[in-house]
Short mmCIF file of C-alpha atoms and ligand atoms in Angstrom, two decimals:
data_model
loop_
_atom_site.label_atom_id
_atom_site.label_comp_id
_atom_site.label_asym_id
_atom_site.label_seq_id
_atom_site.Cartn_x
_atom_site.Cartn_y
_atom_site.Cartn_z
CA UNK A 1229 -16.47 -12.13 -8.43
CA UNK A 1230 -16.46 -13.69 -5.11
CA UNK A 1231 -16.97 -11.18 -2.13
CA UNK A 1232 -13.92 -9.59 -0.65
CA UNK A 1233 -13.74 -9.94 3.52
CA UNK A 1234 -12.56 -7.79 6.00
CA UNK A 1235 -10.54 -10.34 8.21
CA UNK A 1236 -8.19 -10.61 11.03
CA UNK A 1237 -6.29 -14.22 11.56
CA UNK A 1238 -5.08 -14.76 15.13
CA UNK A 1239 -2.84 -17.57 16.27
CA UNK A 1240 0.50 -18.27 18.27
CA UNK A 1241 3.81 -17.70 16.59
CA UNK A 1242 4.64 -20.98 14.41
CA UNK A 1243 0.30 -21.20 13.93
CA UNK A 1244 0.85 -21.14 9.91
CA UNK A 1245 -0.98 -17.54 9.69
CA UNK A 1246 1.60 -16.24 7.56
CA UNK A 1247 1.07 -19.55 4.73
CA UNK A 1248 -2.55 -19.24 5.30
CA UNK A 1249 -3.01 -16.28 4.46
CA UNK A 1250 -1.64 -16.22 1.38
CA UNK A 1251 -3.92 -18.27 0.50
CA UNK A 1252 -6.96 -16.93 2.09
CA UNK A 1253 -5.79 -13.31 0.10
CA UNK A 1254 -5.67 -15.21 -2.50
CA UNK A 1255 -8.74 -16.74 -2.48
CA UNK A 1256 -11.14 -13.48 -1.50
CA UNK A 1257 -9.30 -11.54 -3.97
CA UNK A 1258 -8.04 -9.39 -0.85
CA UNK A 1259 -4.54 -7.92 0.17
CA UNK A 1260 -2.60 -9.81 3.05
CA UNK A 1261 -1.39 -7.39 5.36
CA UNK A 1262 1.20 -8.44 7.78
CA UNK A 1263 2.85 -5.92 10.26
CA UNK A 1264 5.82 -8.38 10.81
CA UNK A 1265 6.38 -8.88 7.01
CA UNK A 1266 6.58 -4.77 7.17
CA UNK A 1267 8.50 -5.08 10.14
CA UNK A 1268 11.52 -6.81 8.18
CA UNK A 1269 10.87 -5.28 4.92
CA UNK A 1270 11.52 -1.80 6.37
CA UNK A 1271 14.81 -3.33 8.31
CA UNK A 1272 15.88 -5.29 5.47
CA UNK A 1273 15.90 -2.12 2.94
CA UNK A 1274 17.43 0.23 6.58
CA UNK A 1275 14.92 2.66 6.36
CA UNK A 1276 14.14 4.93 8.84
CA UNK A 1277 11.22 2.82 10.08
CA UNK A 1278 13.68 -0.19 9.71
CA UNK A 1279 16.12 1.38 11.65
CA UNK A 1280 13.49 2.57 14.51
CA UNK A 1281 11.65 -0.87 14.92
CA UNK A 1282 15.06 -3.30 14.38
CA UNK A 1283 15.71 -3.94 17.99
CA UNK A 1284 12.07 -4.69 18.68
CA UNK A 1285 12.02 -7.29 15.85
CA UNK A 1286 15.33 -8.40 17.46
CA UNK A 1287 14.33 -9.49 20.96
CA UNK A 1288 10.60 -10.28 19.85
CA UNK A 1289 9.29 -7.49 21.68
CA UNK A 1290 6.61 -5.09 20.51
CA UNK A 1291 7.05 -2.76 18.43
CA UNK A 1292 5.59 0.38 20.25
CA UNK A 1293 1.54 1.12 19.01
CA UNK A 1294 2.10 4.58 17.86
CA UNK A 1295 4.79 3.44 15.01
CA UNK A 1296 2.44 0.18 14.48
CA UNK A 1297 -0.92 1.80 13.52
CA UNK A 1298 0.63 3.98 11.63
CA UNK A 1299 1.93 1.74 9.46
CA UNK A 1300 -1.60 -0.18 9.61
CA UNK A 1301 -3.26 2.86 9.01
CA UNK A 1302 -1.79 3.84 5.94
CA UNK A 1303 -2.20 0.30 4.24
CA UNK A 1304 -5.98 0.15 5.25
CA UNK A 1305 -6.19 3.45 3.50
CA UNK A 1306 -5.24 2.22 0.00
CA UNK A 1307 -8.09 1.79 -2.68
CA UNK A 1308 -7.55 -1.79 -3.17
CA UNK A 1309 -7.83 -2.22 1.10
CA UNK A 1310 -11.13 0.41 0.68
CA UNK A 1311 -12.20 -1.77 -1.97
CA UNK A 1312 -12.24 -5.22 -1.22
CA UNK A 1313 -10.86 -5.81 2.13
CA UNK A 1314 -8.04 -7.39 3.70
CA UNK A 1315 -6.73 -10.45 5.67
CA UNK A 1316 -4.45 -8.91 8.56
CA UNK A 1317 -1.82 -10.96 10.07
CA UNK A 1318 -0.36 -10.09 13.51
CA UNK A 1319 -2.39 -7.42 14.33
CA UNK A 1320 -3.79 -6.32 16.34
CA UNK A 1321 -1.83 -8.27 19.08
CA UNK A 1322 -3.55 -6.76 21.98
CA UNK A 1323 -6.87 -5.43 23.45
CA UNK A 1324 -5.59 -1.93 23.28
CA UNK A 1325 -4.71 -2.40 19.82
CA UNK A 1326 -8.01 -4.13 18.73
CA UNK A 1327 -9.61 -1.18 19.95
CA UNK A 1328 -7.02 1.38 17.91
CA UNK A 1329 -8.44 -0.80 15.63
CA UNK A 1330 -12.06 -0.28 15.74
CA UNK A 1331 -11.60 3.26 15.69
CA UNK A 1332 -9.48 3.23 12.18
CA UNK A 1333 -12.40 1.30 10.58
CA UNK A 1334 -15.28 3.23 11.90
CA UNK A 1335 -18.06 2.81 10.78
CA UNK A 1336 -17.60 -0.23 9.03
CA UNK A 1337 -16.27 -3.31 11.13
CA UNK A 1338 -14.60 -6.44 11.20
CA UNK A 1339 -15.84 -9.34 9.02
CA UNK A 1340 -15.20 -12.01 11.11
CA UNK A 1341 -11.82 -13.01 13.70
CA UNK A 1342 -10.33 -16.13 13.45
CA UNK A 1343 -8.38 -18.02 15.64
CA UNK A 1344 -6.14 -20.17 13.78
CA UNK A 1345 -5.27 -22.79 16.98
CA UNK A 1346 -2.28 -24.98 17.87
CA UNK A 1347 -0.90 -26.64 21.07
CA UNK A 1348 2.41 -24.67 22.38
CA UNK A 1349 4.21 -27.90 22.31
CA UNK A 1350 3.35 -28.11 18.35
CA UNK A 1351 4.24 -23.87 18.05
CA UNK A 1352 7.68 -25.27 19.46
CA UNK A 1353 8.53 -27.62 17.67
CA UNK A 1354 7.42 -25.59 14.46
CA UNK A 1355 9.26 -22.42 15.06
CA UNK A 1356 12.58 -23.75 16.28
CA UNK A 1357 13.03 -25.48 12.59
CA UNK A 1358 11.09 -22.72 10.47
CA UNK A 1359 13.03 -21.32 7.99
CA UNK A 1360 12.07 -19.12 5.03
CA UNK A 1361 13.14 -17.39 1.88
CA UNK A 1362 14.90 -14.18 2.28
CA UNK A 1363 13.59 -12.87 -1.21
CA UNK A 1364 9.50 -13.64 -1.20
CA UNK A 1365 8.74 -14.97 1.99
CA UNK A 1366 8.22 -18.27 1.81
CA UNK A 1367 8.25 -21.07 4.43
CA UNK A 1368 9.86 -23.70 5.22
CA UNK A 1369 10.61 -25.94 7.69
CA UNK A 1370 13.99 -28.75 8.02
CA UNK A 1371 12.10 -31.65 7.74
CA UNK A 1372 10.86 -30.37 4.51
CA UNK A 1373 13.62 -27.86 3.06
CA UNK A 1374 13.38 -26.66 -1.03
CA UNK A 1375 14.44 -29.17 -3.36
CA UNK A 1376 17.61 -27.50 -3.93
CA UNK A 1377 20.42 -26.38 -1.87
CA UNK A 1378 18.24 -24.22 0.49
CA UNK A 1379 17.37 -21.64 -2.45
CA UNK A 1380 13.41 -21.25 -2.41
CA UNK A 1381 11.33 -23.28 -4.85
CA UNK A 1382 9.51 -20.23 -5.76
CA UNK A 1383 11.76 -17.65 -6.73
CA UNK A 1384 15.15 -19.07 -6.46
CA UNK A 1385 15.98 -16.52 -2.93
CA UNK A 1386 18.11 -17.65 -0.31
CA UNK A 1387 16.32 -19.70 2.10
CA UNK A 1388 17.25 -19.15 5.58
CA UNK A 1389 16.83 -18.37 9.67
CA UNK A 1390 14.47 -15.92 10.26
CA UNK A 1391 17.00 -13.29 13.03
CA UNK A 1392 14.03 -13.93 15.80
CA UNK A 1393 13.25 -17.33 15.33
CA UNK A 1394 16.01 -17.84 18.25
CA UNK A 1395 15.44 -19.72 21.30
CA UNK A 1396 15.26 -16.55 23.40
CA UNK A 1397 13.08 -14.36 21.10
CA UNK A 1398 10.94 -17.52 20.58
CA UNK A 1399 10.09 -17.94 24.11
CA UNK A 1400 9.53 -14.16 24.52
CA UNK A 1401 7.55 -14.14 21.82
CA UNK A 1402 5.27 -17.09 22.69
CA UNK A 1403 5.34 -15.11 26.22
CA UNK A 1404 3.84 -11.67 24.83
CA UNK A 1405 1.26 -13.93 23.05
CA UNK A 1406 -0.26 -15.52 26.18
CA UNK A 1407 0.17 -12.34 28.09
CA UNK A 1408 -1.26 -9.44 25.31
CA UNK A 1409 -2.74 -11.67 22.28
CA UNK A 1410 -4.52 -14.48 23.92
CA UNK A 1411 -7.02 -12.01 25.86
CA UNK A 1412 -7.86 -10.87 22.14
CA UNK A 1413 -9.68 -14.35 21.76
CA UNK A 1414 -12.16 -13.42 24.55
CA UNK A 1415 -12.64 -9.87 23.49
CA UNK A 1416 -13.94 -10.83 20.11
CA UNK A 1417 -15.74 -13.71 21.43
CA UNK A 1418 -17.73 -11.46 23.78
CA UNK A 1419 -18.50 -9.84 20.52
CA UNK A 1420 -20.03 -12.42 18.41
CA UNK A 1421 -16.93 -12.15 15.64
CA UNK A 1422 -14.74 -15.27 16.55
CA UNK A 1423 -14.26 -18.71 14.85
CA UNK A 1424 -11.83 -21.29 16.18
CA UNK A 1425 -9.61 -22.87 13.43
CA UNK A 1426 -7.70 -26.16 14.04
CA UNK A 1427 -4.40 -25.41 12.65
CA UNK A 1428 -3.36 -28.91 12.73
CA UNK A 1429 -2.89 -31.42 9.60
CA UNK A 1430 -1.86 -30.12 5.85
CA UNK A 1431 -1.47 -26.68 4.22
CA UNK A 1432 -4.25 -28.03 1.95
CA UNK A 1433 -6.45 -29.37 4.96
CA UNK A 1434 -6.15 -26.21 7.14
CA UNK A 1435 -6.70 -23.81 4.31
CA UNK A 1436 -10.15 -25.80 3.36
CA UNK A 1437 -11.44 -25.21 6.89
CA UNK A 1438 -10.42 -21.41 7.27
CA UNK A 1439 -12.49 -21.15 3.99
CA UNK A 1440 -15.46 -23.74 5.06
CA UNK A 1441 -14.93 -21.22 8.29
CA UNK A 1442 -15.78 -17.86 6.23
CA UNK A 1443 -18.42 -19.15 4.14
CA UNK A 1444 -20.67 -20.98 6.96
CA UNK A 1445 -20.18 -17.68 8.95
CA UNK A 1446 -20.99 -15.90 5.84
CA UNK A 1447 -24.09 -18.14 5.52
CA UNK A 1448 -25.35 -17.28 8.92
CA UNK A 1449 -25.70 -13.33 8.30
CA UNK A 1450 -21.94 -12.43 8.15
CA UNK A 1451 -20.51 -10.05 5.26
P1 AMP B 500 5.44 -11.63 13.26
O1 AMP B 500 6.02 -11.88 11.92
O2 AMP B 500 3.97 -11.33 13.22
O3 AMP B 500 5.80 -12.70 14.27
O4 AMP B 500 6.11 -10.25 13.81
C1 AMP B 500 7.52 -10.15 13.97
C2 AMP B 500 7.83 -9.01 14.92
O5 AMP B 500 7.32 -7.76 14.40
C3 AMP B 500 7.20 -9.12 16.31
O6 AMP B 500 7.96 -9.97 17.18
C4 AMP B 500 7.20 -7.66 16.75
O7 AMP B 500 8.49 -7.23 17.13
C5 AMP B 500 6.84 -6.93 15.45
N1 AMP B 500 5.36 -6.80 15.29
C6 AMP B 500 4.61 -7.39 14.32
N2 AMP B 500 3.31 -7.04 14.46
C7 AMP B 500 3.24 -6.23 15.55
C8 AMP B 500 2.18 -5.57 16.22
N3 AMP B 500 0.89 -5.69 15.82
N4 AMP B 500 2.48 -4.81 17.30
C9 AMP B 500 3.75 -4.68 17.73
N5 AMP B 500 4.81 -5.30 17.16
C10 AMP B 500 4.57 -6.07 16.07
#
């Protein structure tokens, strides 16, 4: 069986982490863990993590670090995680978390980083049309809706606007990603573990260079 990876995708809001890594998990036989899939799981089933983290989600500000690596904590614990790996989408989303990080894995490390990169403008234009299925997950955008009646091609779900894909929350999230995420880039640079993605062109396209990505790193010593 093919290797599993221990991998973190960065990229702006709108960068098509979320569809790429379903693919990537997918493809290394690896979990996708995403903290803002969590996020709205928890608030969509009002749990008492749903119910502590809603009005974070809500204005697209972070949710506070202590509740986050928790969460992150417990999923990286799992055999499956232990096993084989994991792709992890949206976090860590700062330095400070990157290091909270590090600690968790001690002593094993990273894989690899990649940033998964798109202009702003594109970001924009991407998130103010996203929409995506209530049930699974799935994306969308309006230029390219499900074939019928806004119910999702997978499973049937209702296919709608995500609550913080609002012009407000968009800009403040797009904000807390130049001012906390984007120094990520440089700290795992400095480190030797980043790859720069382009995220533009196809699903298909995009997902053949995020694996051409892993493999030529692999190929040069990586995991
Ligand atoms: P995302 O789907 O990654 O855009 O995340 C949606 C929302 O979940 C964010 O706007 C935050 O409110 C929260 N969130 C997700 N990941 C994190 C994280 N690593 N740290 C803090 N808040 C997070």
């Amino acid at each position: 069986m093919i290797p599993g990876i221990r991998l973190v995708l960065l990229g702006k809001q709108g960068a098509g982490k979320g569809t790429q890594c379903v693919r990537l998990a997918r493809h290394y036989v690896v979990s996708h863990v995403s903290t803002g899939d969590i996020f709205r799981a928890a608030v969509r089933s009002e749990s008492e993590l749903g119910k502590k983290v809603k009005h974070y989600l809500d204005s697209g500000d972070l949710v506070p670090d202590e509740v986050t690596l928790a969460i992150v904590g417990e999923r990286l614990n799992h055999p499956d995680t232990q096993s084989r790996g994991f792709i992890l989408d949206g976090f860590p989303r700062s330095v400070n978390q990157a290091k909270l990080l590090g600690e968790l894995l001690d002593p094993v490390n990273l894989d690899m980083v990649i940033d998964l990169h798109i202009p702003t403008e594109e970001a924009l234009g991407r998130l103010n049309g996203r929409r995506v299925c209530s049930t699974c997950g799935a994306i969308y955008h309006v230029s390219k809706p499900p074939k019928y009646d806004w119910n999702c091609d997978n499973c049937g779900g209702e296919v709608v606007q995500r609550d913080d894909d609002t012009d407000d929350a968009i800009r403040r999230r797009l904000q807390l990603y130049e001012a906390e995420t984007a120094p990520l880039i440089d700290y795992y640079f400095e480190r030797g573990m980043l790859v720069t993605v382009d995220g533009l062109g196809s699903t298909d396209e995009v997902a053949e260079r995020l694996t051409e990505a892993v493999d030529r790193h692999r190929e040069r010593g990586g995991r």
